[in-house]
Short mmCIF file of N, CA and C in Angstrom, two decimals:
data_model
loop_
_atom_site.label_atom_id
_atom_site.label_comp_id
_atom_site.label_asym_id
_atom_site.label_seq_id
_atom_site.Cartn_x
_atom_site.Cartn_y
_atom_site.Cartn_z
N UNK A 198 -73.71 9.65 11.43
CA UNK A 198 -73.97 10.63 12.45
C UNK A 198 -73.75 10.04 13.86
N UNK A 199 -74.25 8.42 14.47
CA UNK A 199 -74.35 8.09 15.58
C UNK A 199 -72.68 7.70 15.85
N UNK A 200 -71.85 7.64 14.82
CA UNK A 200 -70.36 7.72 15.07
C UNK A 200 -69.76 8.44 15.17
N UNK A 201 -70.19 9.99 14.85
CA UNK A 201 -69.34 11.05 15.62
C UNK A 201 -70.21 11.38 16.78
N UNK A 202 -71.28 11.34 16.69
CA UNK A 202 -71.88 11.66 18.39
C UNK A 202 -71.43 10.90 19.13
N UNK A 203 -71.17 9.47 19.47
CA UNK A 203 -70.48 8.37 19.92
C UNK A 203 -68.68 9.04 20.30
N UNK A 204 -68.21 10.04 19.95
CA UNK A 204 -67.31 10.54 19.93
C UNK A 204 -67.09 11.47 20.82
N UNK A 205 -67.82 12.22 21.21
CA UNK A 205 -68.57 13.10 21.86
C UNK A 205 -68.02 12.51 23.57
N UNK A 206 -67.87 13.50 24.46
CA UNK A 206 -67.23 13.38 25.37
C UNK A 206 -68.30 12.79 26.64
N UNK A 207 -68.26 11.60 27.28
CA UNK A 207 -69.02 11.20 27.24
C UNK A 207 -69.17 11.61 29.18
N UNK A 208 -70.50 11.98 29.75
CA UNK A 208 -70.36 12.71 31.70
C UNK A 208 -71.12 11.02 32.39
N UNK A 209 -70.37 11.10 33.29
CA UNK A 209 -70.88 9.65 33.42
C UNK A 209 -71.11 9.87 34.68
N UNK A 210 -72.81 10.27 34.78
CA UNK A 210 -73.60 10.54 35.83
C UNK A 210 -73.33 9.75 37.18
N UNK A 211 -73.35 8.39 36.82
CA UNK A 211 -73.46 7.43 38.26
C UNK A 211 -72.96 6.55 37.89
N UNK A 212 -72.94 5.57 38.78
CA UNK A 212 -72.76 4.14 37.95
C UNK A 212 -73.24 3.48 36.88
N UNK A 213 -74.74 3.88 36.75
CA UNK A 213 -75.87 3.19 35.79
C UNK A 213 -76.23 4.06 34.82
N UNK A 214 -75.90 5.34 34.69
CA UNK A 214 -76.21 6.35 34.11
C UNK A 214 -75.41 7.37 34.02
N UNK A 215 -75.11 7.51 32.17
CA UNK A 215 -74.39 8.37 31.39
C UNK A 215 -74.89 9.15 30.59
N UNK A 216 -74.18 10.16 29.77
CA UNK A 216 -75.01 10.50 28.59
C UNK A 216 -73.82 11.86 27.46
N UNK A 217 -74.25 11.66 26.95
CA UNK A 217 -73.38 13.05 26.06
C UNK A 217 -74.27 14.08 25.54
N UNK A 218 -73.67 15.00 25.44
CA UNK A 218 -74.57 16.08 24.71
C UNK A 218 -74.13 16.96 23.68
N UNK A 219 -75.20 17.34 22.94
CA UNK A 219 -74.69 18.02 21.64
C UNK A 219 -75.82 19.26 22.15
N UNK A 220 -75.15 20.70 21.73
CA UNK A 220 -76.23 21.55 21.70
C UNK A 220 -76.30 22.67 21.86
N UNK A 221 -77.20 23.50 20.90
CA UNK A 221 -76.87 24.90 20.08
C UNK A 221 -77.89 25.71 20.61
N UNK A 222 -77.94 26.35 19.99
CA UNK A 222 -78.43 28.01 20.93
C UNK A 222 -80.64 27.43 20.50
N UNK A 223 -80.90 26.74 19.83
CA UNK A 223 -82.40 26.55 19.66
C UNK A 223 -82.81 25.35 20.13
N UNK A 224 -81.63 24.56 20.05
CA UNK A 224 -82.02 22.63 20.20
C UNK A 224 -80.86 21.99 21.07
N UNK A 225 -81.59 20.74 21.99
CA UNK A 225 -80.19 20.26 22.17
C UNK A 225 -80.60 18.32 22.09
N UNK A 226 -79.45 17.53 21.90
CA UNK A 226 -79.78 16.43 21.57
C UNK A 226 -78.79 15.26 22.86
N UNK A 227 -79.24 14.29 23.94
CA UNK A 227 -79.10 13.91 24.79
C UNK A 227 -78.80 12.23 24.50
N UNK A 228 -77.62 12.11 24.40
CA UNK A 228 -77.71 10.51 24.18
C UNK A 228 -77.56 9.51 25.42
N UNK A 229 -78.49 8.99 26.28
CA UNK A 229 -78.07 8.15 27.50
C UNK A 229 -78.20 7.07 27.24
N UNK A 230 -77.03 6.90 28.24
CA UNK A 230 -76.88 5.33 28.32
C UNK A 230 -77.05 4.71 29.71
N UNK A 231 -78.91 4.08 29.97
CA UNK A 231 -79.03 3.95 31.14
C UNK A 231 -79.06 2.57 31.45
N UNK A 232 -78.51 1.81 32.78
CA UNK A 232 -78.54 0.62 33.07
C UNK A 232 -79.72 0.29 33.99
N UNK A 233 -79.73 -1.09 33.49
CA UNK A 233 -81.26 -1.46 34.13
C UNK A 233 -81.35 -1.61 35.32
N UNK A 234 -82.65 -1.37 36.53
CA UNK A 234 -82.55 -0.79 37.67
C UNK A 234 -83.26 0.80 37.84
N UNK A 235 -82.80 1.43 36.95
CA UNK A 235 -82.84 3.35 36.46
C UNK A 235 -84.50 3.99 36.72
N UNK A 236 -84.89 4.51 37.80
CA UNK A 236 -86.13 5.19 37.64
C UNK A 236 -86.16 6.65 37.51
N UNK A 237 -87.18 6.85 36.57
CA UNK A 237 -87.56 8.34 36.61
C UNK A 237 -88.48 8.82 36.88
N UNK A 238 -88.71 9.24 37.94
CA UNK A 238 -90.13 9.86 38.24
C UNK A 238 -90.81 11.09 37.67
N UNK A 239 -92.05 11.10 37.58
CA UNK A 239 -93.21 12.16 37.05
C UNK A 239 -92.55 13.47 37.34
N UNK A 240 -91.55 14.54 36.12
CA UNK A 240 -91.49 15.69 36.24
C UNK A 240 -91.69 16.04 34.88
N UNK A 241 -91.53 17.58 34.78
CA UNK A 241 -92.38 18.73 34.08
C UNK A 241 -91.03 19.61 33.78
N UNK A 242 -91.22 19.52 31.82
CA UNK A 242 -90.15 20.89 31.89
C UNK A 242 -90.91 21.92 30.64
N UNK A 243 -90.33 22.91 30.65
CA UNK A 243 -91.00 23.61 29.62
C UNK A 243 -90.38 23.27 28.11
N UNK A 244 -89.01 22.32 27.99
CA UNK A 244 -89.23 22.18 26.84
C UNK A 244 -89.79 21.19 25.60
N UNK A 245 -89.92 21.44 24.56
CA UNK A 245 -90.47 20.07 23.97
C UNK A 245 -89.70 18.44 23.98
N UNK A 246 -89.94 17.68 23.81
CA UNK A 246 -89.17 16.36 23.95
C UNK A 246 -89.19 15.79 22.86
N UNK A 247 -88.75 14.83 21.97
CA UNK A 247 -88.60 13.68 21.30
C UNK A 247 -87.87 12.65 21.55
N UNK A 248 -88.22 11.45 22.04
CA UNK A 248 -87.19 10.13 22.77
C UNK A 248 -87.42 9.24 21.25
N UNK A 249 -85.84 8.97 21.08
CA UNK A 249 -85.58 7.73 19.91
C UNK A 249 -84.80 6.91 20.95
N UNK A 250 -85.71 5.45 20.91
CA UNK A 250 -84.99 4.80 21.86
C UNK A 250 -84.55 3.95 20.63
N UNK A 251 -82.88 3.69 21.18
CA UNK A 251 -81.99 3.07 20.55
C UNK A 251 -81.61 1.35 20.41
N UNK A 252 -81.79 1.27 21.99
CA UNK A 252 -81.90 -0.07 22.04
C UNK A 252 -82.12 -0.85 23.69
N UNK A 253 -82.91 -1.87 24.02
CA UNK A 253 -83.35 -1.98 25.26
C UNK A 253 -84.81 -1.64 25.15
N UNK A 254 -85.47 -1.42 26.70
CA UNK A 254 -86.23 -1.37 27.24
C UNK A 254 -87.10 -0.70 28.11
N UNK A 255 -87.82 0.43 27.86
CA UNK A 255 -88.68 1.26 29.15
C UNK A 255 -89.79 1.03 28.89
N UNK A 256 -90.48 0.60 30.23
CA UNK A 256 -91.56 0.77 30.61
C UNK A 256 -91.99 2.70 31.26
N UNK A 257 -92.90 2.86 30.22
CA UNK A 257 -93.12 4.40 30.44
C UNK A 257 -94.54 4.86 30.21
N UNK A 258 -95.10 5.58 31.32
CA UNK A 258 -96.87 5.58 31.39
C UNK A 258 -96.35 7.33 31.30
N UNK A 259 -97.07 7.86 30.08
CA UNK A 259 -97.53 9.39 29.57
C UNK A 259 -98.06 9.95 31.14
N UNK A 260 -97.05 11.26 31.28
CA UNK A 260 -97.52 11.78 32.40
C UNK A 260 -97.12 11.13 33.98
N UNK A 261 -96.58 10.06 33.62
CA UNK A 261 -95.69 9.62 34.79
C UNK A 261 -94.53 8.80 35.12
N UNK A 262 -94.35 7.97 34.99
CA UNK A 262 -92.95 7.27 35.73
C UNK A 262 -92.09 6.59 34.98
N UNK A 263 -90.99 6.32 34.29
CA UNK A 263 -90.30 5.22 33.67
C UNK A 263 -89.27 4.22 34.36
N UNK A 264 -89.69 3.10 34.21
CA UNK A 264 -88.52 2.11 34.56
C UNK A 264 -87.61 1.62 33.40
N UNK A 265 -86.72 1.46 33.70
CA UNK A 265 -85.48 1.04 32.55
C UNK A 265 -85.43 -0.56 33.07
N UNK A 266 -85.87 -1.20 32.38
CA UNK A 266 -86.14 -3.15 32.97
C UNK A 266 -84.66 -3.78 32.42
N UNK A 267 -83.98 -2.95 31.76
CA UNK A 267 -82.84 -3.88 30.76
C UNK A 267 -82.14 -1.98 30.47
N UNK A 268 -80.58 -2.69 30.25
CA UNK A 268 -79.98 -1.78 29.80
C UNK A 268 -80.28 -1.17 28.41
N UNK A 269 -80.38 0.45 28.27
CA UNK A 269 -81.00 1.01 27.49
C UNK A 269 -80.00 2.07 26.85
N UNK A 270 -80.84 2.71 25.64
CA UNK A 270 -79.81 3.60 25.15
C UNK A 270 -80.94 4.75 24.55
N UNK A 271 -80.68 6.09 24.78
CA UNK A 271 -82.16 6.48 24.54
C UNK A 271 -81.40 8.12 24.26
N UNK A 272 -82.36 8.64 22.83
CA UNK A 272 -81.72 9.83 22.65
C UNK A 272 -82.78 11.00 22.65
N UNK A 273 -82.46 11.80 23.55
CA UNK A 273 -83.61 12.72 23.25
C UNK A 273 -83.24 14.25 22.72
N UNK A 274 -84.35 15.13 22.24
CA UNK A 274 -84.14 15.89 21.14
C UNK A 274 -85.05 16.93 22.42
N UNK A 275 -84.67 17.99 22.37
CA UNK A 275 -84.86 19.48 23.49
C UNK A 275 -84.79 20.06 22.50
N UNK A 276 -86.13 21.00 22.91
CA UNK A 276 -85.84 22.59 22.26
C UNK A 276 -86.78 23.32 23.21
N UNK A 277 -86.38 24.40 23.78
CA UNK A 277 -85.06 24.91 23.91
C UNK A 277 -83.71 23.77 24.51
N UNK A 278 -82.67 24.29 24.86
CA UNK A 278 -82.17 23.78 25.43
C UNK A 278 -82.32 23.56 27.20
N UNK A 279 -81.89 21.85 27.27
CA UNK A 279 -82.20 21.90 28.81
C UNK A 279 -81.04 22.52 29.51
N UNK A 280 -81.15 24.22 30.42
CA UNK A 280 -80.02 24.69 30.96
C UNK A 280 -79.40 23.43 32.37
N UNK A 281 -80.69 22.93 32.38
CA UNK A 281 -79.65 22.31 33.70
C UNK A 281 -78.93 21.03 33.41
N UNK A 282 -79.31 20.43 32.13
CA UNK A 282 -78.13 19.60 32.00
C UNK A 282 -77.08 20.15 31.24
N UNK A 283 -76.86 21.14 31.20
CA UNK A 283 -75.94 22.27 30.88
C UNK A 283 -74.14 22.39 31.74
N UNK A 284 -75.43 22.47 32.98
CA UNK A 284 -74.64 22.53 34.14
C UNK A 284 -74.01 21.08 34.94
N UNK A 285 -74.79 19.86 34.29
CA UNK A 285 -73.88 18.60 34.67
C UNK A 285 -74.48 18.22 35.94
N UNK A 286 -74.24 16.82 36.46
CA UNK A 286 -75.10 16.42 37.45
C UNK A 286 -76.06 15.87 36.99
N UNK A 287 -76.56 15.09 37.86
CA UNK A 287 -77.39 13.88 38.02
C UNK A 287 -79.06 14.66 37.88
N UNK A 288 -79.86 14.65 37.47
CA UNK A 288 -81.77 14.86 37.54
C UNK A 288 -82.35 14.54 38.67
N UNK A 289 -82.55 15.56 39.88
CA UNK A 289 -82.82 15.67 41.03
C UNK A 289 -84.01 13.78 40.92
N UNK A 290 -84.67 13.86 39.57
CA UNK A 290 -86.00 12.93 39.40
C UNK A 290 -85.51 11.81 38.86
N UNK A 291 -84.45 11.35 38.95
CA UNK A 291 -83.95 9.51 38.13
C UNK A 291 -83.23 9.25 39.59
N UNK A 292 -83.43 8.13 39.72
CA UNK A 292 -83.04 7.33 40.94
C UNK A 292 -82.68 6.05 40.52
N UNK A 293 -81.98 5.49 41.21
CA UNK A 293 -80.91 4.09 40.52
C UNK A 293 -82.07 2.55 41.48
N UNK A 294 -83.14 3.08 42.33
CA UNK A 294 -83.96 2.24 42.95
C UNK A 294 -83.08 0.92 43.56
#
């Protein structure tokens, strides 16, 4: 499975941060590839989450902030789908610090 998603056309947010996406009308599934440096600050969405981190490193406190200390690879699982990474572009809330 992680070799045809790996296939998958890959939006390459910034310098430090990429990701691909797969995703259907109930679920959608987010594979990034973030370099170390990468913050995300404390936001709120309405849909559910599941993070399988792949390989690397976050430091991440429930309810608020993650640092990426080492290059990371991290897949997350949406339902519904997230419309705004739909639309492409960077997460007003991850900053390259």
């Amino acid at each position: 499975m992680l070799s045809r998603f790996a296939a998958l056309l890959e939006e390459q947010i910034s310098e430090r941060i990429s990701r691909r996406i797969l995703s259907g009308d109930q679920g959608m599934v987010v594979w990034w590839s973030i370099g170390a440096g990468v913050h995300v600050e404390p936001h709120r969405h309405a849909n559910e989450q599941i993070v399988w981190m792949l390989k690397g490193k976050m430091e991440f406190r429930l309810g608020g902030e993650a640092w990426f200390r080492e290059d990371t690879e991290v897949i997350d699982f949406f339902a519904p789908p997230r419309d705004d990474f739909l639309l492409g572009g960077r997460p007003a809330y991850i900053s390259e610090g």
